[in-house]
């Protein structure tokens, strides 16, 4: 047990920090999902096609791919507290830019939102690992992952009804109230932590060396529930697993990653999952409106099931990993993705059933992927480099999901072609995921 861990053992739960983190999480996915509930109105008002409208979810995902290493440097320079405040403030600025007249401004606002959400993605696990007692880190991390889905659920469910009353632009702008609340609560924490530091208790506010270097993504709560070991049996620093470090080790180790088939299976799994998830998230409200003849409010409510059930889905894989054989979790994820893909094609009238099943896949798939990543990593440096490779390629490819499905819908005039693409991608995803898990199992024998 290192000195940082010992310093946290025996302390009570920092409830203000936890509340601040969870409230901040409401603004780290909601602003991306909110426009999807009124995408048809946006197309009509700006006179754009479906493929162009799909860029609204592409922009922030591209920022995830491009700016994660830079976000880690921001944290190192500014410290965790100020970095999270910067993240929320940037999301607020981006929300107002998105509200300016014209599609160009709207797209620019989404780029800004995505850039500053990237900082939040990286810094919040730093704060959790630093301030939360070790025996509560897994619980708080899982709560954080679930709260990301809560933010998506609220905006998906509430944007269309608000749009009917105040217009879609004002409805999108209204969600800035959540961001303002997050800024206010985090400001209270910063003031209290600085006061405590001046009084001689530096446990809860100033960035430690560990916090400055830990750039974990909120991808895998299960990784924090137990000691993680590499393929040689050595203990890995789980802080380095799920997010690229500011500087990824170069030389022979980085080049060797490109030669390992398992690395490319992990890249394929993550890229395909991101592509399917962001593609479906972008167009589910429009699909529901067209196929079920629903108004915008009802379509948004049905589509919100995909985000809502994901709240519980975030806890499914950690439970399966603990109590069931290792093959069960990836099997459940694959069945989930195939079920939602086939169901949407064959029986769209049961949309709510397919979305509930599919939510388990999108919430738990990340856990399975990064658990496999841990198993095949032979050192902390290789784990960080492999994570950077997987996330960099994955988010860059996944950003194409929204425009690709929109383009197919626009060209075909229906949803059969886009959903056939989703089914093909889901099938490839299952092959890639199972292959990655098989490699991981061999590595741990």
One Martini backbone bead per residue (centre of mass of N, CA, C, O) as a GRO file, in nm:
protein
  445
    1UNK     BB    1   0.093   0.038   0.026
    2UNK     BB    2   0.077   0.352  -0.036
    3UNK     BB    3   0.074   0.671   0.084
    4UNK     BB    4  -0.190   0.759  -0.055
    5UNK     BB    5  -0.363   0.528   0.049
    6UNK     BB    6  -0.313   0.563   0.354
    7UNK     BB    7  -0.436   0.859   0.366
    8UNK     BB    8  -0.741   0.736   0.300
    9UNK     BB    9  -0.750   0.560   0.527
   10UNK     BB   10  -1.023   0.626   0.755
   11UNK     BB   11  -1.182   0.809   0.598
   12UNK     BB   12  -1.438   0.974   0.515
   13UNK     BB   13  -1.682   1.063   0.321
   14UNK     BB   14  -1.673   1.307   0.056
   15UNK     BB   15  -1.968   1.440  -0.010
   16UNK     BB   16  -1.905   1.697  -0.173
   17UNK     BB   17  -1.739   1.563  -0.389
   18UNK     BB   18  -1.948   1.358  -0.484
   19UNK     BB   19  -2.167   1.563  -0.558
   20UNK     BB   20  -1.996   1.720  -0.763
   21UNK     BB   21  -1.938   1.485  -0.956
   22UNK     BB   22  -2.234   1.403  -1.018
   23UNK     BB   23  -2.326   1.679  -1.124
   24UNK     BB   24  -2.116   1.701  -1.347
   25UNK     BB   25  -2.205   1.442  -1.506
   26UNK     BB   26  -2.469   1.571  -1.625
   27UNK     BB   27  -2.263   1.746  -1.839
   28UNK     BB   28  -2.105   1.487  -2.006
   29UNK     BB   29  -2.375   1.392  -2.203
   30UNK     BB   30  -2.633   1.561  -2.238
   31UNK     BB   31  -2.532   1.773  -2.462
   32UNK     BB   32  -2.516   1.544  -2.683
   33UNK     BB   33  -2.815   1.421  -2.669
   34UNK     BB   34  -3.027   1.653  -2.689
   35UNK     BB   35  -3.047   1.704  -3.010
   36UNK     BB   36  -3.179   1.424  -3.092
   37UNK     BB   37  -3.482   1.502  -3.007
   38UNK     BB   38  -3.461   1.760  -3.246
   39UNK     BB   39  -3.348   1.688  -3.536
   40UNK     BB   40  -3.580   1.749  -3.730
   41UNK     BB   41  -3.601   2.051  -3.662
   42UNK     BB   42  -3.315   2.122  -3.745
   43UNK     BB   43  -3.337   2.040  -4.038
   44UNK     BB   44  -3.569   2.231  -4.114
   45UNK     BB   45  -3.448   2.511  -4.022
   46UNK     BB   46  -3.159   2.463  -4.191
   47UNK     BB   47  -3.172   2.278  -4.448
   48UNK     BB   48  -3.075   1.981  -4.382
   49UNK     BB   49  -2.941   1.680  -4.369
   50UNK     BB   50  -2.885   1.388  -4.205
   51UNK     BB   51  -2.576   1.379  -4.227
   52UNK     BB   52  -2.528   1.664  -4.115
   53UNK     BB   53  -2.676   1.628  -3.844
   54UNK     BB   54  -2.478   1.396  -3.742
   55UNK     BB   55  -2.240   1.596  -3.662
   56UNK     BB   56  -2.335   1.666  -3.368
   57UNK     BB   57  -2.203   1.387  -3.257
   58UNK     BB   58  -1.922   1.386  -3.389
   59UNK     BB   59  -1.766   1.623  -3.268
   60UNK     BB   60  -1.722   1.528  -2.967
   61UNK     BB   61  -1.589   1.252  -3.034
   62UNK     BB   62  -1.341   1.372  -3.172
   63UNK     BB   63  -1.240   1.509  -2.914
   64UNK     BB   64  -1.184   1.255  -2.758
   65UNK     BB   65  -0.961   1.150  -2.952
   66UNK     BB   66  -0.768   1.420  -2.964
   67UNK     BB   67  -0.769   1.544  -2.634
   68UNK     BB   68  -0.678   1.359  -2.401
   69UNK     BB   69  -0.374   1.428  -2.367
   70UNK     BB   70  -0.427   1.732  -2.321
   71UNK     BB   71  -0.601   1.701  -2.069
   72UNK     BB   72  -0.373   1.586  -1.894
   73UNK     BB   73  -0.201   1.845  -1.903
   74UNK     BB   74  -0.404   2.031  -1.771
   75UNK     BB   75  -0.407   1.884  -1.501
   76UNK     BB   76  -0.108   1.913  -1.436
   77UNK     BB   77  -0.114   2.230  -1.434
   78UNK     BB   78  -0.397   2.296  -1.262
   79UNK     BB   79  -0.542   2.071  -1.148
   80UNK     BB   80  -0.829   1.915  -1.061
   81UNK     BB   81  -1.019   2.141  -0.971
   82UNK     BB   82  -0.974   2.343  -1.210
   83UNK     BB   83  -1.032   2.144  -1.439
   84UNK     BB   84  -1.333   2.099  -1.373
   85UNK     BB   85  -1.413   2.395  -1.391
   86UNK     BB   86  -1.325   2.424  -1.686
   87UNK     BB   87  -1.513   2.215  -1.804
   88UNK     BB   88  -1.787   2.343  -1.721
   89UNK     BB   89  -1.736   2.621  -1.846
   90UNK     BB   90  -1.701   2.518  -2.139
   91UNK     BB   91  -1.980   2.391  -2.166
   92UNK     BB   92  -2.132   2.657  -2.126
   93UNK     BB   93  -2.015   2.807  -2.365
   94UNK     BB   94  -2.098   2.599  -2.582
   95UNK     BB   95  -2.405   2.628  -2.535
   96UNK     BB   96  -2.417   2.928  -2.628
   97UNK     BB   97  -2.297   2.891  -2.906
   98UNK     BB   98  -2.517   2.686  -3.005
   99UNK     BB   99  -2.750   2.924  -2.987
  100UNK     BB  100  -2.663   3.049  -3.226
  101UNK     BB  101  -2.716   3.148  -3.531
  102UNK     BB  102  -2.674   2.869  -3.700
  103UNK     BB  103  -2.512   2.577  -3.783
  104UNK     BB  104  -2.218   2.658  -3.740
  105UNK     BB  105  -2.252   2.735  -3.440
  106UNK     BB  106  -2.358   2.466  -3.346
  107UNK     BB  107  -2.109   2.300  -3.422
  108UNK     BB  108  -1.905   2.465  -3.260
  109UNK     BB  109  -2.036   2.406  -2.985
  110UNK     BB  110  -1.986   2.097  -2.996
  111UNK     BB  111  -1.681   2.113  -2.999
  112UNK     BB  112  -1.652   2.258  -2.731
  113UNK     BB  113  -1.798   2.058  -2.556
  114UNK     BB  114  -1.614   1.815  -2.622
  115UNK     BB  115  -1.346   1.934  -2.521
  116UNK     BB  116  -1.443   1.978  -2.214
  117UNK     BB  117  -1.539   1.692  -2.158
  118UNK     BB  118  -1.264   1.558  -2.178
  119UNK     BB  119  -1.160   1.674  -1.914
  120UNK     BB  120  -1.377   1.542  -1.735
  121UNK     BB  121  -1.320   1.245  -1.806
  122UNK     BB  122  -1.027   1.256  -1.674
  123UNK     BB  123  -1.063   1.404  -1.382
  124UNK     BB  124  -1.273   1.255  -1.208
  125UNK     BB  125  -1.109   0.994  -1.143
  126UNK     BB  126  -0.894   1.149  -0.993
  127UNK     BB  127  -1.072   1.247  -0.761
  128UNK     BB  128  -1.172   0.975  -0.665
  129UNK     BB  129  -0.897   0.841  -0.604
  130UNK     BB  130  -0.799   1.068  -0.401
  131UNK     BB  131  -1.073   1.119  -0.197
  132UNK     BB  132  -1.165   0.830  -0.185
  133UNK     BB  133  -1.201   0.565  -0.028
  134UNK     BB  134  -1.092   0.264  -0.137
  135UNK     BB  135  -1.366   0.100  -0.057
  136UNK     BB  136  -1.539   0.333  -0.251
  137UNK     BB  137  -1.446   0.361  -0.548
  138UNK     BB  138  -1.627   0.163  -0.704
  139UNK     BB  139  -1.897   0.289  -0.623
  140UNK     BB  140  -1.846   0.581  -0.727
  141UNK     BB  141  -1.777   0.503  -1.017
  142UNK     BB  142  -2.050   0.370  -1.079
  143UNK     BB  143  -2.218   0.622  -1.015
  144UNK     BB  144  -2.091   0.795  -1.232
  145UNK     BB  145  -2.167   0.621  -1.476
  146UNK     BB  146  -2.473   0.639  -1.420
  147UNK     BB  147  -2.496   0.956  -1.430
  148UNK     BB  148  -2.440   0.985  -1.725
  149UNK     BB  149  -2.715   0.848  -1.798
  150UNK     BB  150  -2.895   1.049  -1.655
  151UNK     BB  151  -2.830   1.291  -1.834
  152UNK     BB  152  -2.931   1.156  -2.093
  153UNK     BB  153  -3.219   1.097  -1.999
  154UNK     BB  154  -3.319   1.384  -1.937
  155UNK     BB  155  -3.265   1.512  -2.220
  156UNK     BB  156  -3.422   1.304  -2.388
  157UNK     BB  157  -3.699   1.346  -2.231
  158UNK     BB  158  -3.715   1.690  -2.214
  159UNK     BB  159  -3.667   1.845  -2.486
  160UNK     BB  160  -3.930   1.819  -2.650
  161UNK     BB  161  -4.132   1.947  -2.451
  162UNK     BB  162  -3.983   2.217  -2.440
  163UNK     BB  163  -3.995   2.281  -2.745
  164UNK     BB  164  -4.310   2.321  -2.754
  165UNK     BB  165  -4.288   2.587  -2.571
  166UNK     BB  166  -3.974   2.736  -2.645
  167UNK     BB  167  -3.812   2.579  -2.828
  168UNK     BB  168  -3.527   2.414  -2.921
  169UNK     BB  169  -3.306   2.620  -2.847
  170UNK     BB  170  -3.404   2.682  -2.557
  171UNK     BB  171  -3.403   2.391  -2.461
  172UNK     BB  172  -3.098   2.349  -2.485
  173UNK     BB  173  -3.021   2.592  -2.301
  174UNK     BB  174  -3.162   2.500  -2.030
  175UNK     BB  175  -2.935   2.280  -1.948
  176UNK     BB  176  -2.734   2.488  -1.818
  177UNK     BB  177  -2.838   2.465  -1.527
  178UNK     BB  178  -2.671   2.214  -1.454
  179UNK     BB  179  -2.395   2.348  -1.494
  180UNK     BB  180  -2.428   2.577  -1.293
  181UNK     BB  181  -2.465   2.392  -1.049
  182UNK     BB  182  -2.190   2.254  -1.073
  183UNK     BB  183  -2.018   2.508  -1.039
  184UNK     BB  184  -2.123   2.595  -0.761
  185UNK     BB  185  -2.048   2.338  -0.602
  186UNK     BB  186  -1.743   2.336  -0.679
  187UNK     BB  187  -1.678   2.611  -0.553
  188UNK     BB  188  -1.732   2.526  -0.266
  189UNK     BB  189  -1.513   2.309  -0.256
  190UNK     BB  190  -1.271   2.490  -0.317
  191UNK     BB  191  -1.298   2.675  -0.076
  192UNK     BB  192  -1.280   2.452   0.142
  193UNK     BB  193  -1.007   2.324   0.056
  194UNK     BB  194  -0.836   2.581   0.087
  195UNK     BB  195  -0.895   2.626   0.382
  196UNK     BB  196  -0.785   2.352   0.479
  197UNK     BB  197  -0.497   2.393   0.371
  198UNK     BB  198  -0.431   2.647   0.540
  199UNK     BB  199  -0.494   2.472   0.815
  200UNK     BB  200  -0.329   2.179   0.733
  201UNK     BB  201  -0.544   2.021   0.535
  202UNK     BB  202  -0.451   1.843   0.230
  203UNK     BB  203  -0.667   1.604   0.152
  204UNK     BB  204  -0.914   1.788  -0.027
  205UNK     BB  205  -0.760   1.974  -0.282
  206UNK     BB  206  -0.473   1.922  -0.356
  207UNK     BB  207  -0.263   1.819  -0.585
  208UNK     BB  208  -0.115   1.537  -0.631
  209UNK     BB  209   0.095   1.337  -0.784
  210UNK     BB  210  -0.112   1.126  -0.853
  211UNK     BB  211  -0.330   1.316  -0.969
  212UNK     BB  212  -0.151   1.438  -1.200
  213UNK     BB  213  -0.108   1.138  -1.346
  214UNK     BB  214  -0.406   1.059  -1.335
  215UNK     BB  215  -0.600   0.951  -1.645
  216UNK     BB  216  -0.877   0.835  -1.598
  217UNK     BB  217  -1.140   0.665  -1.724
  218UNK     BB  218  -1.504   0.591  -1.702
  219UNK     BB  219  -1.515   0.267  -1.801
  220UNK     BB  220  -1.417   0.060  -1.538
  221UNK     BB  221  -1.535  -0.036  -1.244
  222UNK     BB  222  -1.413  -0.327  -1.210
  223UNK     BB  223  -1.109  -0.244  -1.189
  224UNK     BB  224  -1.161  -0.120  -0.882
  225UNK     BB  225  -1.252  -0.394  -0.723
  226UNK     BB  226  -0.954  -0.495  -0.793
  227UNK     BB  227  -0.673  -0.644  -0.847
  228UNK     BB  228  -0.442  -0.582  -1.108
  229UNK     BB  229  -0.309  -0.801  -1.360
  230UNK     BB  230  -0.089  -0.921  -1.560
  231UNK     BB  231   0.035  -1.176  -1.764
  232UNK     BB  232   0.279  -1.214  -1.531
  233UNK     BB  233   0.140  -1.124  -1.234
  234UNK     BB  234   0.159  -0.826  -1.211
  235UNK     BB  235   0.095  -0.537  -1.065
  236UNK     BB  236  -0.126  -0.288  -1.157
  237UNK     BB  237  -0.197   0.041  -1.235
  238UNK     BB  238  -0.523   0.137  -1.268
  239UNK     BB  239  -0.471   0.443  -1.343
  240UNK     BB  240  -0.341   0.352  -1.642
  241UNK     BB  241  -0.562   0.194  -1.808
  242UNK     BB  242  -0.831   0.402  -1.895
  243UNK     BB  243  -0.595   0.614  -1.990
  244UNK     BB  244  -0.398   0.829  -2.127
  245UNK     BB  245  -0.111   0.959  -2.093
  246UNK     BB  246   0.061   1.239  -2.157
  247UNK     BB  247   0.302   1.022  -2.201
  248UNK     BB  248   0.381   0.786  -2.424
  249UNK     BB  249   0.560   0.530  -2.456
  250UNK     BB  250   0.811   0.448  -2.651
  251UNK     BB  251   0.943   0.251  -2.879
  252UNK     BB  252   0.926  -0.083  -2.855
  253UNK     BB  253   0.648  -0.101  -2.711
  254UNK     BB  254   0.478   0.059  -2.918
  255UNK     BB  255   0.551  -0.115  -3.168
  256UNK     BB  256   0.447  -0.391  -3.052
  257UNK     BB  257   0.142  -0.332  -3.056
  258UNK     BB  258   0.107  -0.345  -3.375
  259UNK     BB  259   0.182  -0.676  -3.365
  260UNK     BB  260  -0.079  -0.733  -3.197
  261UNK     BB  261  -0.377  -0.876  -3.244
  262UNK     BB  262  -0.528  -0.792  -2.980
  263UNK     BB  263  -0.514  -0.488  -3.028
  264UNK     BB  264  -0.706  -0.495  -3.282
  265UNK     BB  265  -0.948  -0.622  -3.142
  266UNK     BB  266  -0.987  -0.389  -2.942
  267UNK     BB  267  -1.023  -0.168  -3.146
  268UNK     BB  268  -1.265  -0.293  -3.291
  269UNK     BB  269  -1.454  -0.308  -3.051
  270UNK     BB  270  -1.458  -0.006  -2.972
  271UNK     BB  271  -1.531   0.112  -3.249
  272UNK     BB  272  -1.798  -0.042  -3.291
  273UNK     BB  273  -1.940   0.049  -3.036
  274UNK     BB  274  -1.931   0.354  -3.093
  275UNK     BB  275  -2.076   0.350  -3.364
  276UNK     BB  276  -2.343   0.228  -3.268
  277UNK     BB  277  -2.412   0.410  -3.032
  278UNK     BB  278  -2.401   0.693  -3.178
  279UNK     BB  279  -2.593   0.620  -3.403
  280UNK     BB  280  -2.842   0.550  -3.230
  281UNK     BB  281  -2.859   0.801  -3.051
  282UNK     BB  282  -2.910   1.002  -3.284
  283UNK     BB  283  -3.177   0.828  -3.430
  284UNK     BB  284  -3.403   0.718  -3.241
  285UNK     BB  285  -3.621   0.942  -3.239
  286UNK     BB  286  -3.671   0.932  -3.547
  287UNK     BB  287  -3.742   0.635  -3.566
  288UNK     BB  288  -3.983   0.641  -3.372
  289UNK     BB  289  -4.151   0.847  -3.529
  290UNK     BB  290  -4.171   0.685  -3.800
  291UNK     BB  291  -4.252   0.383  -3.703
  292UNK     BB  292  -4.474   0.485  -3.460
  293UNK     BB  293  -4.611   0.760  -3.494
  294UNK     BB  294  -4.466   0.991  -3.327
  295UNK     BB  295  -4.402   1.232  -3.141
  296UNK     BB  296  -4.139   1.395  -3.008
  297UNK     BB  297  -4.197   1.329  -2.712
  298UNK     BB  298  -4.247   1.021  -2.738
  299UNK     BB  299  -3.983   0.951  -2.883
  300UNK     BB  300  -3.797   1.048  -2.656
  301UNK     BB  301  -3.905   0.854  -2.440
  302UNK     BB  302  -3.830   0.591  -2.580
  303UNK     BB  303  -3.524   0.654  -2.626
  304UNK     BB  304  -3.454   0.683  -2.314
  305UNK     BB  305  -3.425   0.384  -2.247
  306UNK     BB  306  -3.131   0.351  -2.346
  307UNK     BB  307  -3.027   0.527  -2.101
  308UNK     BB  308  -3.177   0.426  -1.847
  309UNK     BB  309  -3.088   0.122  -1.839
  310UNK     BB  310  -2.783   0.193  -1.831
  311UNK     BB  311  -2.768   0.244  -1.530
  312UNK     BB  312  -2.787  -0.063  -1.460
  313UNK     BB  313  -2.582  -0.179  -1.672
  314UNK     BB  314  -2.318  -0.079  -1.525
  315UNK     BB  315  -2.356  -0.332  -1.301
  316UNK     BB  316  -2.364  -0.610  -1.448
  317UNK     BB  317  -2.070  -0.694  -1.521
  318UNK     BB  318  -1.942  -0.688  -1.239
  319UNK     BB  319  -2.128  -0.913  -1.133
  320UNK     BB  320  -2.058  -1.132  -1.340
  321UNK     BB  321  -1.748  -1.130  -1.287
  322UNK     BB  322  -1.786  -1.233  -0.985
  323UNK     BB  323  -2.024  -1.486  -1.018
  324UNK     BB  324  -1.928  -1.573  -1.306
  325UNK     BB  325  -1.813  -1.686  -1.567
  326UNK     BB  326  -1.608  -1.529  -1.798
  327UNK     BB  327  -1.803  -1.580  -2.058
  328UNK     BB  328  -2.072  -1.438  -1.983
  329UNK     BB  329  -2.038  -1.135  -2.032
  330UNK     BB  330  -1.974  -1.136  -2.343
  331UNK     BB  331  -2.229  -1.293  -2.416
  332UNK     BB  332  -2.436  -1.082  -2.319
  333UNK     BB  333  -2.338  -0.853  -2.500
  334UNK     BB  334  -2.381  -0.988  -2.773
  335UNK     BB  335  -2.682  -1.048  -2.740
  336UNK     BB  336  -2.767  -0.757  -2.705
  337UNK     BB  337  -2.677  -0.643  -2.982
  338UNK     BB  338  -2.829  -0.848  -3.163
  339UNK     BB  339  -3.112  -0.796  -3.056
  340UNK     BB  340  -3.139  -0.496  -3.129
  341UNK     BB  341  -3.079  -0.525  -3.434
  342UNK     BB  342  -3.301  -0.732  -3.509
  343UNK     BB  343  -3.547  -0.596  -3.376
  344UNK     BB  344  -3.552  -0.329  -3.539
  345UNK     BB  345  -3.603  -0.479  -3.810
  346UNK     BB  346  -3.847  -0.690  -3.737
  347UNK     BB  347  -3.978  -0.520  -3.456
  348UNK     BB  348  -4.038  -0.193  -3.402
  349UNK     BB  349  -4.293  -0.207  -3.205
  350UNK     BB  350  -4.062  -0.322  -2.980
  351UNK     BB  351  -3.856  -0.099  -2.902
  352UNK     BB  352  -3.844  -0.099  -2.587
  353UNK     BB  353  -3.720  -0.380  -2.564
  354UNK     BB  354  -3.458  -0.342  -2.730
  355UNK     BB  355  -3.346  -0.105  -2.562
  356UNK     BB  356  -3.321  -0.251  -2.292
  357UNK     BB  357  -3.121  -0.464  -2.394
  358UNK     BB  358  -2.907  -0.269  -2.529
  359UNK     BB  359  -2.813  -0.117  -2.270
  360UNK     BB  360  -2.631  -0.343  -2.164
  361UNK     BB  361  -2.424  -0.330  -2.395
  362UNK     BB  362  -2.330  -0.027  -2.372
  363UNK     BB  363  -2.257  -0.037  -2.060
  364UNK     BB  364  -2.076  -0.322  -2.057
  365UNK     BB  365  -1.868  -0.330  -2.293
  366UNK     BB  366  -1.640  -0.155  -2.172
  367UNK     BB  367  -1.563  -0.347  -1.946
  368UNK     BB  368  -1.476  -0.589  -2.117
  369UNK     BB  369  -1.257  -0.451  -2.284
  370UNK     BB  370  -1.078  -0.344  -2.038
  371UNK     BB  371  -1.033  -0.618  -1.910
  372UNK     BB  372  -0.878  -0.737  -2.151
  373UNK     BB  373  -0.655  -0.525  -2.153
  374UNK     BB  374  -0.535  -0.600  -1.881
  375UNK     BB  375  -0.463  -0.904  -1.936
  376UNK     BB  376  -0.249  -0.826  -2.188
  377UNK     BB  377  -0.079  -0.661  -2.003
  378UNK     BB  378   0.282  -0.627  -1.903
  379UNK     BB  379   0.238  -0.318  -1.820
  380UNK     BB  380   0.177   0.001  -1.753
  381UNK     BB  381   0.280   0.118  -2.021
  382UNK     BB  382   0.122  -0.076  -2.207
  383UNK     BB  383  -0.158  -0.011  -2.101
  384UNK     BB  384  -0.154   0.289  -2.178
  385UNK     BB  385  -0.089   0.253  -2.480
  386UNK     BB  386  -0.331   0.068  -2.547
  387UNK     BB  387  -0.550   0.265  -2.455
  388UNK     BB  388  -0.478   0.490  -2.652
  389UNK     BB  389  -0.522   0.325  -2.907
  390UNK     BB  390  -0.816   0.239  -2.861
  391UNK     BB  391  -0.941   0.527  -2.816
  392UNK     BB  392  -0.840   0.678  -3.060
  393UNK     BB  393  -0.959   0.495  -3.280
  394UNK     BB  394  -1.245   0.453  -3.168
  395UNK     BB  395  -1.352   0.749  -3.166
  396UNK     BB  396  -1.287   0.819  -3.460
  397UNK     BB  397  -1.477   0.600  -3.579
  398UNK     BB  398  -1.739   0.648  -3.405
  399UNK     BB  399  -1.803   0.938  -3.527
  400UNK     BB  400  -1.941   0.804  -3.798
  401UNK     BB  401  -2.221   0.692  -3.718
  402UNK     BB  402  -2.424   0.923  -3.758
  403UNK     BB  403  -2.368   1.001  -4.060
  404UNK     BB  404  -2.403   0.716  -4.183
  405UNK     BB  405  -2.699   0.671  -4.105
  406UNK     BB  406  -2.806   0.933  -4.228
  407UNK     BB  407  -2.721   0.876  -4.521
  408UNK     BB  408  -2.878   0.613  -4.564
  409UNK     BB  409  -3.154   0.736  -4.504
  410UNK     BB  410  -3.146   0.955  -4.723
  411UNK     BB  411  -3.097   0.760  -4.974
  412UNK     BB  412  -3.337   0.539  -4.905
  413UNK     BB  413  -3.593   0.651  -4.721
  414UNK     BB  414  -3.510   0.462  -4.473
  415UNK     BB  415  -3.425   0.197  -4.216
  416UNK     BB  416  -3.304  -0.067  -4.333
  417UNK     BB  417  -3.015   0.007  -4.412
  418UNK     BB  418  -2.908   0.113  -4.140
  419UNK     BB  419  -2.983  -0.152  -3.976
  420UNK     BB  420  -2.808  -0.341  -4.139
  421UNK     BB  421  -2.547  -0.208  -4.056
  422UNK     BB  422  -2.580  -0.260  -3.754
  423UNK     BB  423  -2.579  -0.571  -3.779
  424UNK     BB  424  -2.302  -0.600  -3.903
  425UNK     BB  425  -2.147  -0.455  -3.677
  426UNK     BB  426  -2.240  -0.644  -3.448
  427UNK     BB  427  -2.111  -0.900  -3.563
  428UNK     BB  428  -1.820  -0.792  -3.565
  429UNK     BB  429  -1.808  -0.727  -3.266
  430UNK     BB  430  -1.835  -1.015  -3.159
  431UNK     BB  431  -1.579  -1.123  -3.288
  432UNK     BB  432  -1.382  -0.922  -3.156
  433UNK     BB  433  -1.456  -0.969  -2.857
  434UNK     BB  434  -1.406  -1.273  -2.840
  435UNK     BB  435  -1.112  -1.259  -2.931
  436UNK     BB  436  -1.010  -1.079  -2.701
  437UNK     BB  437  -1.095  -1.271  -2.468
  438UNK     BB  438  -0.928  -1.514  -2.554
  439UNK     BB  439  -0.654  -1.376  -2.531
  440UNK     BB  440  -0.685  -1.304  -2.233
  441UNK     BB  441  -0.703  -1.592  -2.126
  442UNK     BB  442  -0.428  -1.691  -2.229
  443UNK     BB  443  -0.257  -1.472  -2.069
  444UNK     BB  444  -0.361  -1.600  -1.770
  445UNK     BB  445  -0.231  -1.904  -1.780
   0.00000   0.00000   0.00000
